């Protein structure tokens, strides 16, 4: 799907908001100038590290009419310039500036992979109608030690080999050819950009990472933000319990696609989930 594709609420239009490039649908020219939205609840789509906004185009093309939506290129990706620091604090502030510039008030934040962490953190800080987490386990007691053991290779001349191992676990090859093209940009990886986005994961003691996640989810829970987590592989009962202990109202869904991109391979099903979620939210 190209930038001039037609969605249910008009053409998908490229633009830029507070330094972040993006594709939008359902925006009037007035809203693009920073006015508050006049229609239904807005949506913000965020991609994972090494990808870009292209992955969201099939979903943007099916966003229900009346709901303005924008898929941003994160800093250092696509047409968005990099920042000096891509830690969570800087990322959430950059995203918030773009959300405000787009005129979206308390949008639904949809994040894939690491961007689900940004979306969750955003909800803890700013008005958010709901969070949709696409295939990002927030429980780090298994992955963080593994990533930190891998850190010397990621920071050294073996980066490409080490990253290839992580990339292989995403199984993008299982996507249909036209779907694979939407994430092809992820095949060209910048070591510096990955290390900048992963700095906190690699440099922070695991107990501190776990405490930060607990504090984050406590804030989301206290604000009563609806939370939907979609996983592409079955999760064990302990992982499910871990999340529901922290977010008792969270809805956990599993679509066993065998790859990291359920929102691409099943864009119609994913958009139906969003439509159902939007229907249950108060009108802004």
PDB file of N, CA, C and O in Angstrom, residues 244-282:
ATOM      1  N   UNK A 244      -1.528 -10.055  34.500  1.00  0.00           N
ATOM      2  CA  UNK A 244      -2.834  -9.781  35.103  1.00  0.00           C
ATOM      3  C   UNK A 244      -2.716  -9.438  36.587  1.00  0.00           C
ATOM      4  O   UNK A 244      -3.591  -8.762  37.132  1.00  0.00           O
ATOM      5  N   UNK A 245      -1.656  -9.871  37.254  1.00  0.00           N
ATOM      6  CA  UNK A 245      -1.424  -9.425  38.628  1.00  0.00           C
ATOM      7  C   UNK A 245      -1.199  -7.923  38.676  1.00  0.00           C
ATOM      8  O   UNK A 245      -1.576  -7.248  39.648  1.00  0.00           O
ATOM      9  N   UNK A 246      -0.567  -7.396  37.636  1.00  0.00           N
ATOM     10  CA  UNK A 246      -0.243  -5.972  37.596  1.00  0.00           C
ATOM     11  C   UNK A 246      -1.329  -5.156  36.909  1.00  0.00           C
ATOM     12  O   UNK A 246      -1.553  -4.004  37.275  1.00  0.00           O
ATOM     13  N   UNK A 247      -1.982  -5.746  35.914  1.00  0.00           N
ATOM     14  CA  UNK A 247      -3.087  -5.088  35.216  1.00  0.00           C
ATOM     15  C   UNK A 247      -4.267  -6.063  35.181  1.00  0.00           C
ATOM     16  O   UNK A 247      -4.492  -6.748  34.179  1.00  0.00           O
ATOM     17  N   UNK A 248      -5.025  -6.145  36.261  1.00  0.00           N
ATOM     18  CA  UNK A 248      -6.098  -7.151  36.341  1.00  0.00           C
ATOM     19  C   UNK A 248      -7.125  -7.059  35.217  1.00  0.00           C
ATOM     20  O   UNK A 248      -7.729  -8.071  34.846  1.00  0.00           O
ATOM     21  N   UNK A 249      -7.320  -5.875  34.682  1.00  0.00           N
ATOM     22  CA  UNK A 249      -8.327  -5.707  33.632  1.00  0.00           C
ATOM     23  C   UNK A 249      -7.758  -5.915  32.231  1.00  0.00           C
ATOM     24  O   UNK A 249      -8.490  -5.778  31.243  1.00  0.00           O
ATOM     25  N   UNK A 250      -6.476  -6.234  32.135  1.00  0.00           N
ATOM     26  CA  UNK A 250      -5.862  -6.392  30.813  1.00  0.00           C
ATOM     27  C   UNK A 250      -6.506  -7.543  30.048  1.00  0.00           C
ATOM     28  O   UNK A 250      -6.802  -8.600  30.610  1.00  0.00           O
ATOM     29  N   UNK A 251      -6.708  -7.320  28.762  1.00  0.00           N
ATOM     30  CA  UNK A 251      -7.187  -8.377  27.871  1.00  0.00           C
ATOM     31  C   UNK A 251      -5.986  -8.959  27.135  1.00  0.00           C
ATOM     32  O   UNK A 251      -5.230  -8.224  26.491  1.00  0.00           O
ATOM     33  N   UNK A 252      -5.799 -10.267  27.238  1.00  0.00           N
ATOM     34  CA  UNK A 252      -4.652 -10.931  26.625  1.00  0.00           C
ATOM     35  C   UNK A 252      -5.156 -11.857  25.527  1.00  0.00           C
ATOM     36  O   UNK A 252      -5.983 -12.744  25.771  1.00  0.00           O
ATOM     37  N   UNK A 253      -4.668 -11.636  24.316  1.00  0.00           N
ATOM     38  CA  UNK A 253      -5.067 -12.438  23.172  1.00  0.00           C
ATOM     39  C   UNK A 253      -3.835 -13.070  22.537  1.00  0.00           C
ATOM     40  O   UNK A 253      -2.753 -12.485  22.544  1.00  0.00           O
ATOM     41  N   UNK A 254      -4.005 -14.245  21.982  1.00  0.00           N
ATOM     42  CA  UNK A 254      -2.919 -14.937  21.295  1.00  0.00           C
ATOM     43  C   UNK A 254      -3.389 -15.313  19.900  1.00  0.00           C
ATOM     44  O   UNK A 254      -4.438 -15.943  19.746  1.00  0.00           O
ATOM     45  N   UNK A 255      -2.618 -14.898  18.896  1.00  0.00           N
ATOM     46  CA  UNK A 255      -2.853 -15.308  17.518  1.00  0.00           C
ATOM     47  C   UNK A 255      -1.593 -16.031  17.066  1.00  0.00           C
ATOM     48  O   UNK A 255      -0.584 -15.398  16.762  1.00  0.00           O
ATOM     49  N   UNK A 256      -1.582 -17.345  17.038  1.00  0.00           N
ATOM     50  CA  UNK A 256      -0.359 -18.113  16.774  1.00  0.00           C
ATOM     51  C   UNK A 256       0.077 -18.054  15.309  1.00  0.00           C
ATOM     52  O   UNK A 256      -0.031 -19.028  14.559  1.00  0.00           O
ATOM     53  N   UNK A 257       0.601 -16.901  14.896  1.00  0.00           N
ATOM     54  CA  UNK A 257       1.047 -16.730  13.512  1.00  0.00           C
ATOM     55  C   UNK A 257       2.432 -17.308  13.281  1.00  0.00           C
ATOM     56  O   UNK A 257       2.835 -17.522  12.130  1.00  0.00           O
ATOM     57  N   UNK A 258       3.194 -17.505  14.372  1.00  0.00           N
ATOM     58  CA  UNK A 258       4.539 -18.044  14.224  1.00  0.00           C
ATOM     59  C   UNK A 258       5.564 -17.007  13.822  1.00  0.00           C
ATOM     60  O   UNK A 258       6.701 -17.351  13.491  1.00  0.00           O
ATOM     61  N   UNK A 259       5.181 -15.713  13.839  1.00  0.00           N
ATOM     62  CA  UNK A 259       6.118 -14.638  13.544  1.00  0.00           C
ATOM     63  C   UNK A 259       5.734 -13.428  14.380  1.00  0.00           C
ATOM     64  O   UNK A 259       4.746 -13.443  15.129  1.00  0.00           O
ATOM     65  N   UNK A 260       6.542 -12.368  14.257  1.00  0.00           N
ATOM     66  CA  UNK A 260       6.459 -11.208  15.137  1.00  0.00           C
ATOM     67  C   UNK A 260       5.497 -10.131  14.626  1.00  0.00           C
ATOM     68  O   UNK A 260       5.422  -9.057  15.204  1.00  0.00           O
ATOM     69  N   UNK A 261       4.725 -10.430  13.582  1.00  0.00           N
ATOM     70  CA  UNK A 261       3.971  -9.381  12.897  1.00  0.00           C
ATOM     71  C   UNK A 261       2.500  -9.760  12.696  1.00  0.00           C
ATOM     72  O   UNK A 261       1.987  -9.709  11.568  1.00  0.00           O
ATOM     73  N   UNK A 262       1.774 -10.092  13.748  1.00  0.00           N
ATOM     74  CA  UNK A 262       0.368 -10.499  13.567  1.00  0.00           C
ATOM     75  C   UNK A 262      -0.501  -9.384  13.010  1.00  0.00           C
ATOM     76  O   UNK A 262      -1.510  -9.654  12.345  1.00  0.00           O
ATOM     77  N   UNK A 263      -0.131  -8.129  13.241  1.00  0.00           N
ATOM     78  CA  UNK A 263      -0.926  -6.999  12.754  1.00  0.00           C
ATOM     79  C   UNK A 263      -0.783  -6.817  11.250  1.00  0.00           C
ATOM     80  O   UNK A 263      -1.624  -6.148  10.630  1.00  0.00           O
ATOM     81  N   UNK A 264       0.272  -7.396  10.667  1.00  0.00           N
ATOM     82  CA  UNK A 264       0.455  -7.314   9.215  1.00  0.00           C
ATOM     83  C   UNK A 264      -0.215  -8.491   8.526  1.00  0.00           C
ATOM     84  O   UNK A 264      -0.976  -8.322   7.573  1.00  0.00           O
ATOM     85  N   UNK A 265       0.063  -9.693   9.005  1.00  0.00           N
ATOM     86  CA  UNK A 265      -0.476 -10.891   8.357  1.00  0.00           C
ATOM     87  C   UNK A 265      -1.993 -10.984   8.499  1.00  0.00           C
ATOM     88  O   UNK A 265      -2.656 -11.570   7.645  1.00  0.00           O
ATOM     89  N   UNK A 266      -2.532 -10.405   9.576  1.00  0.00           N
ATOM     90  CA  UNK A 266      -3.971 -10.456   9.810  1.00  0.00           C
ATOM     91  C   UNK A 266      -4.482  -9.043  10.054  1.00  0.00           C
ATOM     92  O   UNK A 266      -5.123  -8.750  11.065  1.00  0.00           O
ATOM     93  N   UNK A 267      -4.193  -8.162   9.105  1.00  0.00           N
ATOM     94  CA  UNK A 267      -4.544  -6.749   9.275  1.00  0.00           C
ATOM     95  C   UNK A 267      -6.045  -6.551   9.456  1.00  0.00           C
ATOM     96  O   UNK A 267      -6.481  -5.707  10.246  1.00  0.00           O
ATOM     97  N   UNK A 268      -6.854  -7.338   8.741  1.00  0.00           N
ATOM     98  CA  UNK A 268      -8.303  -7.185   8.874  1.00  0.00           C
ATOM     99  C   UNK A 268      -8.772  -7.613  10.257  1.00  0.00           C
ATOM    100  O   UNK A 268      -9.597  -6.942  10.880  1.00  0.00           O
ATOM    101  N   UNK A 269      -8.222  -8.709  10.752  1.00  0.00           N
ATOM    102  CA  UNK A 269      -8.591  -9.176  12.094  1.00  0.00           C
ATOM    103  C   UNK A 269      -8.118  -8.177  13.155  1.00  0.00           C
ATOM    104  O   UNK A 269      -8.822  -7.892  14.125  1.00  0.00           O
ATOM    105  N   UNK A 270      -6.894  -7.664  12.951  1.00  0.00           N
ATOM    106  CA  UNK A 270      -6.350  -6.709  13.911  1.00  0.00           C
ATOM    107  C   UNK A 270      -7.191  -5.432  13.927  1.00  0.00           C
ATOM    108  O   UNK A 270      -7.494  -4.888  14.999  1.00  0.00           O
ATOM    109  N   UNK A 271      -7.575  -4.950  12.748  1.00  0.00           N
ATOM    110  CA  UNK A 271      -8.393  -3.742  12.689  1.00  0.00           C
ATOM    111  C   UNK A 271      -9.754  -3.981  13.325  1.00  0.00           C
ATOM    112  O   UNK A 271     -10.323  -3.073  13.951  1.00  0.00           O
ATOM    113  N   UNK A 272     -10.278  -5.185  13.210  1.00  0.00           N
ATOM    114  CA  UNK A 272     -11.539  -5.501  13.871  1.00  0.00           C
ATOM    115  C   UNK A 272     -11.395  -5.413  15.396  1.00  0.00           C
ATOM    116  O   UNK A 272     -12.312  -4.956  16.093  1.00  0.00           O
ATOM    117  N   UNK A 273     -10.239  -5.845  15.909  1.00  0.00           N
ATOM    118  CA  UNK A 273      -9.971  -5.699  17.347  1.00  0.00           C
ATOM    119  C   UNK A 273      -9.998  -4.223  17.749  1.00  0.00           C
ATOM    120  O   UNK A 273     -10.591  -3.857  18.766  1.00  0.00           O
ATOM    121  N   UNK A 274      -9.332  -3.397  16.943  1.00  0.00           N
ATOM    122  CA  UNK A 274      -9.306  -1.976  17.237  1.00  0.00           C
ATOM    123  C   UNK A 274     -10.708  -1.379  17.175  1.00  0.00           C
ATOM    124  O   UNK A 274     -11.076  -0.543  18.010  1.00  0.00           O
ATOM    125  N   UNK A 275     -11.491  -1.801  16.194  1.00  0.00           N
ATOM    126  CA  UNK A 275     -12.850  -1.273  16.046  1.00  0.00           C
ATOM    127  C   UNK A 275     -13.682  -1.615  17.271  1.00  0.00           C
ATOM    128  O   UNK A 275     -14.430  -0.780  17.784  1.00  0.00           O
ATOM    129  N   UNK A 276     -13.550  -2.846  17.748  1.00  0.00           N
ATOM    130  CA  UNK A 276     -14.265  -3.245  18.952  1.00  0.00           C
ATOM    131  C   UNK A 276     -13.821  -2.455  20.166  1.00  0.00           C
ATOM    132  O   UNK A 276     -14.634  -2.057  21.009  1.00  0.00           O
ATOM    133  N   UNK A 277     -12.510  -2.233  20.260  1.00  0.00           N
ATOM    134  CA  UNK A 277     -11.985  -1.445  21.370  1.00  0.00           C
ATOM    135  C   UNK A 277     -12.514  -0.025  21.330  1.00  0.00           C
ATOM    136  O   UNK A 277     -12.963   0.532  22.343  1.00  0.00           O
ATOM    137  N   UNK A 278     -12.495   0.599  20.153  1.00  0.00           N
ATOM    138  CA  UNK A 278     -12.974   1.967  20.010  1.00  0.00           C
ATOM    139  C   UNK A 278     -14.450   2.084  20.381  1.00  0.00           C
ATOM    140  O   UNK A 278     -14.886   3.069  20.986  1.00  0.00           O
ATOM    141  N   UNK A 279     -15.218   1.052  20.023  1.00  0.00           N
ATOM    142  CA  UNK A 279     -16.655   1.085  20.294  1.00  0.00           C
ATOM    143  C   UNK A 279     -16.948   1.110  21.792  1.00  0.00           C
ATOM    144  O   UNK A 279     -17.996   1.620  22.214  1.00  0.00           O
ATOM    145  N   UNK A 280     -16.041   0.570  22.580  1.00  0.00           N
ATOM    146  CA  UNK A 280     -16.253   0.522  24.022  1.00  0.00           C
ATOM    147  C   UNK A 280     -15.696   1.703  24.774  1.00  0.00           C
ATOM    148  O   UNK A 280     -15.832   1.781  26.010  1.00  0.00           O
ATOM    149  N   UNK A 281     -15.076   2.647  24.076  1.00  0.00           N
ATOM    150  CA  UNK A 281     -14.480   3.812  24.722  1.00  0.00           C
ATOM    151  C   UNK A 281     -15.442   4.987  24.708  1.00  0.00           C
ATOM    152  O   UNK A 281     -16.244   5.122  23.780  1.00  0.00           O
ATOM    153  N   UNK A 282     -15.379   5.857  25.709  1.00  0.00           N
ATOM    154  CA  UNK A 282     -16.234   7.050  25.688  1.00  0.00           C
ATOM    155  C   UNK A 282     -15.866   7.968  24.538  1.00  0.00           C
ATOM    156  O   UNK A 282     -14.685   8.048  24.127  1.00  0.00           O
TER     157      UNK A 282
END
